Short mmCIF file of C-alpha atoms and ligand atoms in Angstrom, two decimals:
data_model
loop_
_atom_site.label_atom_id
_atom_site.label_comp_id
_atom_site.label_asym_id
_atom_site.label_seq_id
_atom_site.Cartn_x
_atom_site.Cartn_y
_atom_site.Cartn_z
CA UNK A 1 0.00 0.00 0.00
CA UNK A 2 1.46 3.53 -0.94
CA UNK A 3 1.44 6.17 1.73
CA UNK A 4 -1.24 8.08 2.13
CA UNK A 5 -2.99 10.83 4.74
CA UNK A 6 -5.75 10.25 6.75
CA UNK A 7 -8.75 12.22 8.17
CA UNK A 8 -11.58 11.65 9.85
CA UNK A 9 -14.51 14.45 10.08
CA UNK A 10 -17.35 14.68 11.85
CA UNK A 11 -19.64 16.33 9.29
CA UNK A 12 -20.24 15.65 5.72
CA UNK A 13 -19.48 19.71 5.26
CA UNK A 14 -16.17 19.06 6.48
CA UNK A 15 -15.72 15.39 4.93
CA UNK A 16 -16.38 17.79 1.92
CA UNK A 17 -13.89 20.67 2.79
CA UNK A 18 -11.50 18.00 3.51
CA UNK A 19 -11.70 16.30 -0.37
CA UNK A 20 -11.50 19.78 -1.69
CA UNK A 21 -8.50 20.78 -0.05
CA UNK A 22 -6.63 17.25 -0.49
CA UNK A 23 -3.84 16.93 -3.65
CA UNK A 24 -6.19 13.43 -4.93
CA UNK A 25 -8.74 12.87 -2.45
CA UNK A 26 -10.27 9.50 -2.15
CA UNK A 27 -13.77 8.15 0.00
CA UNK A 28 -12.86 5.41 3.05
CA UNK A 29 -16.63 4.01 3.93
CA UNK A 30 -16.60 0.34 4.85
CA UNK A 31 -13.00 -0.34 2.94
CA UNK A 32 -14.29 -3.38 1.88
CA UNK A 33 -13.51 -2.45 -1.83
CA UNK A 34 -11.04 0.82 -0.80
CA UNK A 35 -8.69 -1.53 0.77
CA UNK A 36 -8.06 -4.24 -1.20
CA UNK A 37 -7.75 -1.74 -3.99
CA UNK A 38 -4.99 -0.16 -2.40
CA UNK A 39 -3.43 -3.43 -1.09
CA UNK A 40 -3.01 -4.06 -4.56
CA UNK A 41 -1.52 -0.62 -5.06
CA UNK A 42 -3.85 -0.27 -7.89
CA UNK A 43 -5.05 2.91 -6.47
CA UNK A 44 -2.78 5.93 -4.72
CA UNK A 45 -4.61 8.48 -3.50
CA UNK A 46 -2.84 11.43 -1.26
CA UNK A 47 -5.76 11.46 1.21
CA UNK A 48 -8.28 9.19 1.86
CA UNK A 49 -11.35 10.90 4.04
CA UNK A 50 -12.79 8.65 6.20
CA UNK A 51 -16.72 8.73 6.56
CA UNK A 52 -16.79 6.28 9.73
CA UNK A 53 -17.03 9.23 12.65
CA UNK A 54 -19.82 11.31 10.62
CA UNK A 55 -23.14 9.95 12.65
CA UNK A 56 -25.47 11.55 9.68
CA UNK A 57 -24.63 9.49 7.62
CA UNK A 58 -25.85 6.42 9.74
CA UNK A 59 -29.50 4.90 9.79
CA UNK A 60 -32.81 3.51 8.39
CA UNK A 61 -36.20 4.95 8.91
CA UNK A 62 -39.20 3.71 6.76
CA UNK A 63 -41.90 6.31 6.49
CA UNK A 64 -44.65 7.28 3.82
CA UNK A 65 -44.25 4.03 1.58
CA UNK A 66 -40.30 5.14 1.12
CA UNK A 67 -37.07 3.23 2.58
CA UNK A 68 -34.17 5.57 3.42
CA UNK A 69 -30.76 4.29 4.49
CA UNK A 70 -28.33 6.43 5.29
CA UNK A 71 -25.09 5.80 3.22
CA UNK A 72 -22.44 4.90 5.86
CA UNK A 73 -25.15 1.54 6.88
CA UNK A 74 -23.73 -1.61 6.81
CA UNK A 75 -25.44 -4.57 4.92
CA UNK A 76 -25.55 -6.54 8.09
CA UNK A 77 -27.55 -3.40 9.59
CA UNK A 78 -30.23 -3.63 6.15
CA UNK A 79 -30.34 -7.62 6.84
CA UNK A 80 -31.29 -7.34 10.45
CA UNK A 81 -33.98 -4.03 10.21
CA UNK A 82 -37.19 -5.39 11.33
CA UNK A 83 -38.47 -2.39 9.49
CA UNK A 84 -37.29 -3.27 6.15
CA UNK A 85 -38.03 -6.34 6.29
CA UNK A 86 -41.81 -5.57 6.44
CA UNK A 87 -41.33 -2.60 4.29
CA UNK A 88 -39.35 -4.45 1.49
CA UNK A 89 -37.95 -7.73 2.46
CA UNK A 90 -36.08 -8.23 -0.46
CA UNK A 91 -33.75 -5.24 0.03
CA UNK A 92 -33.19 -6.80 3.24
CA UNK A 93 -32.34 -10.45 2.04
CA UNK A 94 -30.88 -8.61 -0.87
CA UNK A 95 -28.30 -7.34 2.14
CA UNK A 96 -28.25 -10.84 3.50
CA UNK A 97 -26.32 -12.32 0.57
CA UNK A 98 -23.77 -9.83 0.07
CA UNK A 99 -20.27 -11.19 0.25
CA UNK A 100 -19.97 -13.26 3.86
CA UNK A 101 -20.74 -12.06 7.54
CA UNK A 102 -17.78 -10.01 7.65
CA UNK A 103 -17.83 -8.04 4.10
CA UNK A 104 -21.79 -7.71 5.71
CA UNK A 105 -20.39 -6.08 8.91
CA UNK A 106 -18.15 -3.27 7.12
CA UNK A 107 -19.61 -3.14 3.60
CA UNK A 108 -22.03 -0.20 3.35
CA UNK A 109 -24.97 0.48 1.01
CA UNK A 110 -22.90 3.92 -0.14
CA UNK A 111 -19.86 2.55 -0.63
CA UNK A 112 -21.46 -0.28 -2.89
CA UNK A 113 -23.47 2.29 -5.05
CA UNK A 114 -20.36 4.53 -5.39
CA UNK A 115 -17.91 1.80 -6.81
CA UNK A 116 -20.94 0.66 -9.10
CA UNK A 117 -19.15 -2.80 -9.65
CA UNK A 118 -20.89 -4.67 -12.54
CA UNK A 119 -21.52 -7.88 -10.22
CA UNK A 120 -22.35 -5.67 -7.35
CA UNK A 121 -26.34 -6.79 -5.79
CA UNK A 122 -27.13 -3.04 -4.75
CA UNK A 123 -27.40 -1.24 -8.10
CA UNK A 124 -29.70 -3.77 -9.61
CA UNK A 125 -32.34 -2.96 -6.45
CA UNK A 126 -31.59 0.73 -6.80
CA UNK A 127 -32.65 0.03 -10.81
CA UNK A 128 -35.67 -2.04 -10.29
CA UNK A 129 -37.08 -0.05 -7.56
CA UNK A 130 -36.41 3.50 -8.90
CA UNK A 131 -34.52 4.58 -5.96
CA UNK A 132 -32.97 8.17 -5.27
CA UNK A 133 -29.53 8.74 -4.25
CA UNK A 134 -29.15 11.42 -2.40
CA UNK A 135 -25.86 13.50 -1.97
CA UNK A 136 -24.24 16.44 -0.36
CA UNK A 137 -24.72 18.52 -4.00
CA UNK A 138 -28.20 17.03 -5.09
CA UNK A 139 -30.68 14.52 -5.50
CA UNK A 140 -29.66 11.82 -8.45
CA UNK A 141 -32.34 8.99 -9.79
CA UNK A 142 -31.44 5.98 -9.81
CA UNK A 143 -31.93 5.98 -13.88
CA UNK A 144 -29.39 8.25 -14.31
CA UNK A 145 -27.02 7.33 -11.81
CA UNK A 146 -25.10 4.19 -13.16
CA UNK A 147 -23.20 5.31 -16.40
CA UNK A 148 -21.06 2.36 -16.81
CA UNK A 149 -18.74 0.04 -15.45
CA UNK A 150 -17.32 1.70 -12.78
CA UNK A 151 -18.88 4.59 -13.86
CA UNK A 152 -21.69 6.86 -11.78
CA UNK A 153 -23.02 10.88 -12.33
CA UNK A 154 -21.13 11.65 -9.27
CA UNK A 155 -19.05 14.51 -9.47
CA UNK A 156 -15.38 14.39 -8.10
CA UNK A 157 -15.76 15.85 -4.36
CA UNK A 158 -19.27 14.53 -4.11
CA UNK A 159 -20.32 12.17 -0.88
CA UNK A 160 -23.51 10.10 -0.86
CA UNK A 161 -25.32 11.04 2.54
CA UNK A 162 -28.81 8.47 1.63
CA UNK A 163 -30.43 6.41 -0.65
CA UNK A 164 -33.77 6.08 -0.97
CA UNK A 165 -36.60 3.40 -2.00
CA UNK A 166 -40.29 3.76 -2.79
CA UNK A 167 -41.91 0.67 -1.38
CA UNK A 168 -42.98 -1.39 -4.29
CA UNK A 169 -45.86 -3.59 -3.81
CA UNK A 170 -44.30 -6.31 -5.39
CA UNK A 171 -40.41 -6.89 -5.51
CA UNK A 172 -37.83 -9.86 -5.44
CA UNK A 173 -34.46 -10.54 -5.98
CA UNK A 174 -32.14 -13.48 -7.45
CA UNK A 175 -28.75 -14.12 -7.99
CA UNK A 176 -26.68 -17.12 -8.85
CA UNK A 177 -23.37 -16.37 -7.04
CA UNK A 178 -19.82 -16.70 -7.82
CA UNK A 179 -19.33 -19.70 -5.45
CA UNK A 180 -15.84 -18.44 -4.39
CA UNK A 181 -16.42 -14.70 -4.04
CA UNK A 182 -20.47 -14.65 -3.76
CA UNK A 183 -20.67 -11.57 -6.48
CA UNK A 184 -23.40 -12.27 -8.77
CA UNK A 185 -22.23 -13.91 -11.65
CA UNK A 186 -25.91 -12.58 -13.04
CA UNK A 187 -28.92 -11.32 -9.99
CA UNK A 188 -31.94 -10.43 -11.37
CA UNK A 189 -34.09 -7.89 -8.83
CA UNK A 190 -38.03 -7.93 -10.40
CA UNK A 191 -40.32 -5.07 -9.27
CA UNK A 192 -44.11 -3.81 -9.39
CA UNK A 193 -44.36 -0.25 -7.15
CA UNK A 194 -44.52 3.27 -7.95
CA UNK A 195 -41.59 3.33 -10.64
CA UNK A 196 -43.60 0.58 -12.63
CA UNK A 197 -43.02 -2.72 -13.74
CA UNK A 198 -39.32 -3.72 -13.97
CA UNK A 199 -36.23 -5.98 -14.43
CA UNK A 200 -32.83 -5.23 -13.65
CA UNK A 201 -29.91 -7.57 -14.39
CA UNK A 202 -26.19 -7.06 -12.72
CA UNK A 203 -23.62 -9.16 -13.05
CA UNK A 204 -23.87 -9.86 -16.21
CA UNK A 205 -23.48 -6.10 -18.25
CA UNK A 206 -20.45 -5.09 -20.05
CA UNK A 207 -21.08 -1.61 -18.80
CA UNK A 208 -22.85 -2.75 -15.75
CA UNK A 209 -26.42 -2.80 -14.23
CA UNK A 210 -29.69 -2.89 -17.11
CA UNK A 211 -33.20 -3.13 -17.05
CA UNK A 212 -34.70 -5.40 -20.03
CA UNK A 213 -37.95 -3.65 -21.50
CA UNK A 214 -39.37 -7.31 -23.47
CA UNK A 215 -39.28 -8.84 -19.65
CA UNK A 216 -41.17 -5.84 -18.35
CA UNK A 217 -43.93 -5.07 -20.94
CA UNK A 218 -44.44 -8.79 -21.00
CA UNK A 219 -44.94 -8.84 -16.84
CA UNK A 220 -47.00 -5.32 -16.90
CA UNK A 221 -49.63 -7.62 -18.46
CA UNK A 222 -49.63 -10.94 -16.63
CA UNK A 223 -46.80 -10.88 -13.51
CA UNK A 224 -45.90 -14.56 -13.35
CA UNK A 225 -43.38 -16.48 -14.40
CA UNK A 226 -44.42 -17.77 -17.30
CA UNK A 227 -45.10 -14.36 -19.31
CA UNK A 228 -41.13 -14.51 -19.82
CA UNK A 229 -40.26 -17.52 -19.70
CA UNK A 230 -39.45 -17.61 -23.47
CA UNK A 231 -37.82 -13.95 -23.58
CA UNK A 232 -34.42 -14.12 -24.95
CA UNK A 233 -31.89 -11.80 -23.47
CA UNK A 234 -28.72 -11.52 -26.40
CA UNK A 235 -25.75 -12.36 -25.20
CA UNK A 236 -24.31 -9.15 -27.08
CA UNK A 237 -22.92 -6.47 -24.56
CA UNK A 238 -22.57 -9.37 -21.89
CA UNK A 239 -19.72 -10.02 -20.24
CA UNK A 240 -17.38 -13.26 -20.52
CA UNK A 241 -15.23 -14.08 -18.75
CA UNK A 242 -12.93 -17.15 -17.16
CA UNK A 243 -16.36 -17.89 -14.59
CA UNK A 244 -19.16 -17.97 -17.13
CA UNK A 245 -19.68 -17.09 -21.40
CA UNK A 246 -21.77 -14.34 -22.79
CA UNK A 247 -24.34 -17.25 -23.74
CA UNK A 248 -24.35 -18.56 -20.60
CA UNK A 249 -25.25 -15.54 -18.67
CA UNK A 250 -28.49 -14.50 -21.08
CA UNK A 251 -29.24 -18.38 -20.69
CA UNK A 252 -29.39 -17.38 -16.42
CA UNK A 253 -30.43 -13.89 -17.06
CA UNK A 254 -34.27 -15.56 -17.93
CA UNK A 255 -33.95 -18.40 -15.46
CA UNK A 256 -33.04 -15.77 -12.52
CA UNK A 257 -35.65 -14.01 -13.68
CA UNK A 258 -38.05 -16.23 -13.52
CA UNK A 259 -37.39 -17.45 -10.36
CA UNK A 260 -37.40 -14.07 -8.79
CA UNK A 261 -41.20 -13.09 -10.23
CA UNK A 262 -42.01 -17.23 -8.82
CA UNK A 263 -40.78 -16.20 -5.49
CA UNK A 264 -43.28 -13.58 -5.01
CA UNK B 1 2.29 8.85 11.91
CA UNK B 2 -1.01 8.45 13.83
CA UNK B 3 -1.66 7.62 17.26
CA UNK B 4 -4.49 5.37 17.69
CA UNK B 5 -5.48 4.08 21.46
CA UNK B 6 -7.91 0.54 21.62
CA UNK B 7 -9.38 -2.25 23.88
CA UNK B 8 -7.46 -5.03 23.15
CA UNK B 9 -8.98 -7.74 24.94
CA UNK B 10 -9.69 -5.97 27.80
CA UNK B 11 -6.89 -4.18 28.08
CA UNK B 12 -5.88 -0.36 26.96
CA UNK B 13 -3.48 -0.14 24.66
CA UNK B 14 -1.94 2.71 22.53
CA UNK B 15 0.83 2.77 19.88
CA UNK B 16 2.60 4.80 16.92
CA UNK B 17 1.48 3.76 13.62
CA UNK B 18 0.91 5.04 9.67
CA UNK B 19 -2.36 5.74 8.35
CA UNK B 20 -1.78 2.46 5.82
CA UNK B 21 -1.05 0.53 8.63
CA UNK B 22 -3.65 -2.23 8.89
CA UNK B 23 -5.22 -3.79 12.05
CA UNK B 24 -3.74 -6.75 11.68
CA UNK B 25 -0.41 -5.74 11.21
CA UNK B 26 -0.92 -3.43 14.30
CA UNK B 27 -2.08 -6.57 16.21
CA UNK B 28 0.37 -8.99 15.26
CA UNK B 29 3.71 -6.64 15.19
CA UNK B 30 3.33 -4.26 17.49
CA UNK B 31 1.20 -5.90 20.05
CA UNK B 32 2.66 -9.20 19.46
CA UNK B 33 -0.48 -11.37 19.38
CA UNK B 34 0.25 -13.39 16.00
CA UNK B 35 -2.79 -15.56 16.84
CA UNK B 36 -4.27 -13.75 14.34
CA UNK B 37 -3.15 -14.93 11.03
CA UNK B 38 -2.77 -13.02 7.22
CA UNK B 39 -3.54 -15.78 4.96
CA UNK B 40 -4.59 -14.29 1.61
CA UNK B 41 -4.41 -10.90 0.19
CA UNK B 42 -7.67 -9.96 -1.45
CA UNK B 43 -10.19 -10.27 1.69
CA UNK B 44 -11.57 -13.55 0.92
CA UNK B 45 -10.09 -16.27 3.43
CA UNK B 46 -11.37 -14.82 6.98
CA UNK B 47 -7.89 -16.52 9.10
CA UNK B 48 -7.82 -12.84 9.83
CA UNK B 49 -10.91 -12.68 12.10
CA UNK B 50 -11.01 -10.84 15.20
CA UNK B 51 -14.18 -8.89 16.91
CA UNK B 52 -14.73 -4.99 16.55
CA UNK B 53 -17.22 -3.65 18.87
CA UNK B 54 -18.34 -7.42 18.84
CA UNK B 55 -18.55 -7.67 15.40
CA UNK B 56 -16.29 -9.99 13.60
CA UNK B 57 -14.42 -8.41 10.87
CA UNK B 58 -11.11 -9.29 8.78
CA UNK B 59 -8.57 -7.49 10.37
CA UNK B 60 -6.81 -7.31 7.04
CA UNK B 61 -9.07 -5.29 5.15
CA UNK B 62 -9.64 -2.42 7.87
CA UNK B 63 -6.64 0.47 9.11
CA UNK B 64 -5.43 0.27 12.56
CA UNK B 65 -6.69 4.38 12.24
CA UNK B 66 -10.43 2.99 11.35
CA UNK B 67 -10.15 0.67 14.71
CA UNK B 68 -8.99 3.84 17.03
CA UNK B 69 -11.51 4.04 20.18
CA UNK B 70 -13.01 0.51 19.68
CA UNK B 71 -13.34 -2.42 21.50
CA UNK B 72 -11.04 -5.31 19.96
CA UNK B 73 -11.33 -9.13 20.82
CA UNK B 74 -8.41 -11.82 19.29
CA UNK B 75 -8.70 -15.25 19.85
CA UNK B 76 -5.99 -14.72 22.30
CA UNK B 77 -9.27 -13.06 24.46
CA UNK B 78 -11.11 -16.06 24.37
CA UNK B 79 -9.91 -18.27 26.89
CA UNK B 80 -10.31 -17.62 30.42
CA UNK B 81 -6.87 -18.93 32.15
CA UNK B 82 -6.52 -21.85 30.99
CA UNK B 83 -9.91 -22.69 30.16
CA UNK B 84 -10.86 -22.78 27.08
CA UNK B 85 -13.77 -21.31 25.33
CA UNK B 86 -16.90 -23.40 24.75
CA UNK B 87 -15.73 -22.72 21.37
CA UNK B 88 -12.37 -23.97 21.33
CA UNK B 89 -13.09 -27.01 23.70
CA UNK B 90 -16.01 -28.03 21.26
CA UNK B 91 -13.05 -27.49 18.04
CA UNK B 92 -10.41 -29.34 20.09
CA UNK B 93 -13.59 -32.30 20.78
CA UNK B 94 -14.49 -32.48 17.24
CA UNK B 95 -11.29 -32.75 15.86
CA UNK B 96 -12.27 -29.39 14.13
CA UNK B 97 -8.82 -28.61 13.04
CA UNK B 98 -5.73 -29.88 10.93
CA UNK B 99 -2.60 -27.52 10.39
CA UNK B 100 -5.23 -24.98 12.49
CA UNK B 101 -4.26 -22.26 9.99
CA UNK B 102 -7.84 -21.12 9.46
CA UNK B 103 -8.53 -21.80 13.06
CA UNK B 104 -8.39 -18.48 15.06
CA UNK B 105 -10.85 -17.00 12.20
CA UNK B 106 -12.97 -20.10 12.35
CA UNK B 107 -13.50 -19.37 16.01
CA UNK B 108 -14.09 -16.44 16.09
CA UNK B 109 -16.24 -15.69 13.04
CA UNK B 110 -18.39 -19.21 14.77
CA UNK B 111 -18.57 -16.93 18.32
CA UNK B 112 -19.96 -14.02 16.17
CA UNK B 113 -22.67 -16.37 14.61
CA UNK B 114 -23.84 -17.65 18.00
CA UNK B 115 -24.14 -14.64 19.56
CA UNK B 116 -26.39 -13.63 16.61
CA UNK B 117 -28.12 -16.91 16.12
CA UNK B 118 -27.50 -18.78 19.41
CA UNK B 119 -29.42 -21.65 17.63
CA UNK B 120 -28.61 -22.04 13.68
CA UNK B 121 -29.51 -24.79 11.46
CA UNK B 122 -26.52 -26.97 9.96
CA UNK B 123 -27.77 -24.73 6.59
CA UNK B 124 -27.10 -21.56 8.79
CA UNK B 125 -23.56 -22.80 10.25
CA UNK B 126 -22.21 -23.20 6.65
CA UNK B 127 -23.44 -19.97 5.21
CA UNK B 128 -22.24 -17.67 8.14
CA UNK B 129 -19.08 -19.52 7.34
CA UNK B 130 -18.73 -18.61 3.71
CA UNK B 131 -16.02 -16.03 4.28
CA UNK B 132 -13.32 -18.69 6.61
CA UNK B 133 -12.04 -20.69 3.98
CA UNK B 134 -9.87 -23.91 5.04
CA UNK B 135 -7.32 -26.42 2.76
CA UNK B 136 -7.38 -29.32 5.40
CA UNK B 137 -10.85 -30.38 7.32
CA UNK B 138 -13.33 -30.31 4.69
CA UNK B 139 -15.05 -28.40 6.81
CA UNK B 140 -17.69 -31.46 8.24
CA UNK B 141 -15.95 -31.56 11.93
CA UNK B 142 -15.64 -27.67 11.74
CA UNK B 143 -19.48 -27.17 11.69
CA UNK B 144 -19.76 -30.46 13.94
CA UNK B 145 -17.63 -28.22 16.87
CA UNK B 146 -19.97 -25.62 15.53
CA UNK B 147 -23.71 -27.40 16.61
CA UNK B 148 -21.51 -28.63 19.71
CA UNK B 149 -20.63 -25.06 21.36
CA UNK B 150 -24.69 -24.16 20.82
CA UNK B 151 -25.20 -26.94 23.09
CA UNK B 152 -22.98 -25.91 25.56
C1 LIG C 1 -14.75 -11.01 -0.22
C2 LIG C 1 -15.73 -9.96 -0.71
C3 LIG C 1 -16.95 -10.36 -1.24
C4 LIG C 1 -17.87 -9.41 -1.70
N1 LIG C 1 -19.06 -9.86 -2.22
C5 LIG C 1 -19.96 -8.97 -2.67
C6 LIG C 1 -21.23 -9.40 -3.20
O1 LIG C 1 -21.56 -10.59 -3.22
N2 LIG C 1 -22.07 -8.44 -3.66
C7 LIG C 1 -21.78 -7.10 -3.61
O2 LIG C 1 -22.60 -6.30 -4.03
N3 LIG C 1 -20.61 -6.67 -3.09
C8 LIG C 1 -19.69 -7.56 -2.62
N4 LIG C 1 -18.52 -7.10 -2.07
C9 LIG C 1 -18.27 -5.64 -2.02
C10 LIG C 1 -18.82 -5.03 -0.73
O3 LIG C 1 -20.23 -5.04 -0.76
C11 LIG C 1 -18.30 -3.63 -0.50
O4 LIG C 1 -18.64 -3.35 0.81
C12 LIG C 1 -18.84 -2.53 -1.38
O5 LIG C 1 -18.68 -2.75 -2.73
C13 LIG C 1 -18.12 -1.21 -1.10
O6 LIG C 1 -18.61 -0.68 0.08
P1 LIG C 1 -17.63 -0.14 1.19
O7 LIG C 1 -18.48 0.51 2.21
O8 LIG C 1 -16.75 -1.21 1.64
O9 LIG C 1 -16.85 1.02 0.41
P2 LIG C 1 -15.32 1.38 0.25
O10 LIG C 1 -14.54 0.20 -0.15
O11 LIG C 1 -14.85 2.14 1.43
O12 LIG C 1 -15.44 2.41 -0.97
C14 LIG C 1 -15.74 1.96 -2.28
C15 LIG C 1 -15.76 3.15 -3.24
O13 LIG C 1 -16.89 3.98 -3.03
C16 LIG C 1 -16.51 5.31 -2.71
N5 LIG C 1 -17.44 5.76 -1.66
C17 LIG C 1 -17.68 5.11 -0.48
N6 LIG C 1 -18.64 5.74 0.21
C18 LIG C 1 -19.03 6.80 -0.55
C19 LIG C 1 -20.03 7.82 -0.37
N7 LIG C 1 -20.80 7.88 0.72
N8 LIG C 1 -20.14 8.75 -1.34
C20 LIG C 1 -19.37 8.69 -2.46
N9 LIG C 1 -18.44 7.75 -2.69
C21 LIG C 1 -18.27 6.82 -1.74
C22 LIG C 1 -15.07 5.21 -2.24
O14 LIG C 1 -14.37 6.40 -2.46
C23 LIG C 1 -14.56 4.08 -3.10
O15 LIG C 1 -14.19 4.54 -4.36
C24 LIG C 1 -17.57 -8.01 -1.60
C25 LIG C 1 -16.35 -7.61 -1.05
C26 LIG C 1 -15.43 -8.56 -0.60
C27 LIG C 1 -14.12 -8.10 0.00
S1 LIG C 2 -6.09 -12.50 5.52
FE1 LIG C 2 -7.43 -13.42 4.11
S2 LIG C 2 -9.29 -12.37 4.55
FE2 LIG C 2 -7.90 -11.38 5.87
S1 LIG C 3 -7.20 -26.66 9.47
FE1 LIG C 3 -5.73 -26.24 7.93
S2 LIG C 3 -6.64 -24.58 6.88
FE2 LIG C 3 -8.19 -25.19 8.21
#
């Protein structure tokens, strides 16, 4: 790991002031990607601003048919809410499946929508359910959030404070997972609420999370599984790679899917 | 250089150390407890295990700075004398270990999961294990010691 500075503020304003004043500036939420990064050395920041003492930035409170979780929440904090689970149990077993316990423990939903990594379970929920992130500039939707692999509309010194969900009266979520490192090789999230009928894949994009329109018009008339069991994702734009083949992930995009809209 | 100041099983202790510096190489070279082991470098074998706050967490993939003011258990905080923890007794019983690389993370990850779920299914033991990976037992007498401690 290169050298680096360290601070720790108590206030997103001055987690802010302390990114703008810093030579390359990096976010330090649950280091669960961060740190392994720079183990690797294949990042080098000068400064790395550590959200962990900022208490804002902490919590879940379910009110008015919307989730919010503040960005600094771990996924073993989303697993465990009794509130989300009656509010939106997927999102909570969603959480459940991330990584193991101890990825679960430090990993946080802000961190994971940040690094938008193409097998990462988070972004496909925040797709499917129309979610808003919320940051310390402005208020991004979820549709125009994810730009690619990698790739988000945040802006250099901008911090995630929330995220939040409608409650969708229908919603699941599927993913068959890399058996060593539990990222989904493809996870399907289905959902029926306020943002309409939808499908988002991860895991399987070249340039990360999609929704796929034929699965959704063909649910907005009959929600069960077998409206799509015989739409064909193409395996152009997928991803292939040493774990599975472009073919074989639209083969499991379908089959996830239709186990997700079964489980409901 | 930092100075960060912890619980280390129970007792205060303060050192010197650079922001890169991770836990576990603030636990194992300058406190001298190497029962905590390093045994991959990407975050994805768990012999690294040790309790935050009373979370378990991989010491490897969290700064020393991050752990300042917390509470900090290693298996070397298990025992009591020289009993052992239900835990350890019921790995030691089951013939739960080989070379015992893995073991220290085992442990502790398994303490974590009982405190959580004092009663989990043989279904439950495996997944909350996921994240301690081991070369030698095959894991069967590892969740065996596992169903024995939640009878204990
Ligand atoms: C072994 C292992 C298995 C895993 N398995 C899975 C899995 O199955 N599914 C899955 O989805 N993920 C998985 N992960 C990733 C895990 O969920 C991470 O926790 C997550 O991707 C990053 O969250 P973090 O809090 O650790 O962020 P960090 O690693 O601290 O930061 C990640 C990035 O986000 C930026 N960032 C962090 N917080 C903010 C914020 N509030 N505002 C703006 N930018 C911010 C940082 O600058 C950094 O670039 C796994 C990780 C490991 C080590
Ligand atoms: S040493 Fe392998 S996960 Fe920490
Ligand atoms: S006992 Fe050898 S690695 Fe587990």
């Amino acid at each position: 790991m290169y050298e680096f500075e360290h601070h720790k503020p108590a206030s997103v304003a001055d987690a802010a002031s302390a990114m703008k004043g810093a030579d390359d500036g990096k976010l330090l939420a649950g280091g669960q990607t961060m740190i392994p990064t720079l183990k690797q050395r294949l990042a080098s920041p000068s400064d790395l601003v550590d959200l962990g003492g900022i208490a804002e930035l902490k919590g879940i409170s379910v009110s008015g048919g919307t989730v919010t979780i503040g960005a600094m929440t771990n996924h073993a904090a989303v697993a465990a809410s009794a509130d989300i689970k009656s509010a939106l149990p997927a999102l909570a077993e969603l959480a459940d499946h991330i990584g193991d316990a101890q990825v679960r423990n430090r990993g946080t939903i802000g961190g994971s929508v940040a690094n938008n990594d193409p097998a990462a379970d988070y972004p496909a929920a925040c797709l499917a359910l129309g979610a808003t992130i919320h940051t310390s500039q402005r208020d991004i939707a979820a549709d125009d959030f994810f730009t690619g692999l990698f790739e988000t509309a945040l802006e250099e010194d901008e911090i995630i404070t929330k995220i939040s969900f409608p409650v969708a009266n229908k919603a699941a979520y599927v993913k068959f997972p890399n058996p060593a490192s539990r990222y989904a090789l493809v996870g399907v999230f289905v959902a029926d609420g306020p943002a309409g009928t939808r499908v988002a894949v991860t895991g399987a994009g070249q340039d990360g999370v999609f929704r796929v329109p034929e699965m959704e018009s063909a649910l907005s008339g009959n929600f069960s599984a077998d409206a799509i069991a015989n739409v064909k994702v193409s395996a152009d734009n997928l991803n292939a790679d040493i774990h599975a083949s472009a073919d074989y992930r639209a083969h499991l995009i379908t089959v996830m899917a239709k186990r997700a809209v079964a489980k409901i | 250089m930092a100075t960060v100041s912890m619980t280390v099983n129970g007792k205060s202790v303060s050192g010197e150390v650079e922001p890169r510096t991770l836990l576990v190489q603030f636990i194992r070279e300058q406190l001298h407890l190497t029962g905590t082991h390093v045994g991959c470098d990407t975050s994805q074998c768990g012999a690294c295990v040790v309790h935050v706050n009373g979370d378990s967490v991989k010491s490897c993939t969290m700064l020393a700075v991050q752990a300042d003011g917390s509470d900090v258990t290693t298996i070397e905080g298990l025992a009591n004398g020289d009993t052992l923890h239900p835990m350890q007794e019921a790995f030691r019983d089951n013939h739960g270990l080989q070379c015992g690389f893995c073991t220290p993370g085992m442990v502790m990850s398994a303490v974590d999961l009982l405190k959580k779920n004092p009663k989990p299914s043989e279904g439950e033991i495996r997944e909350w294990l996921e994240g301690n990976i081991c070369r030698c037992t095959g894991y069967h007498n590892i969740v065996k010691a596992v169903q024995q401690a939640a009878q204990a």
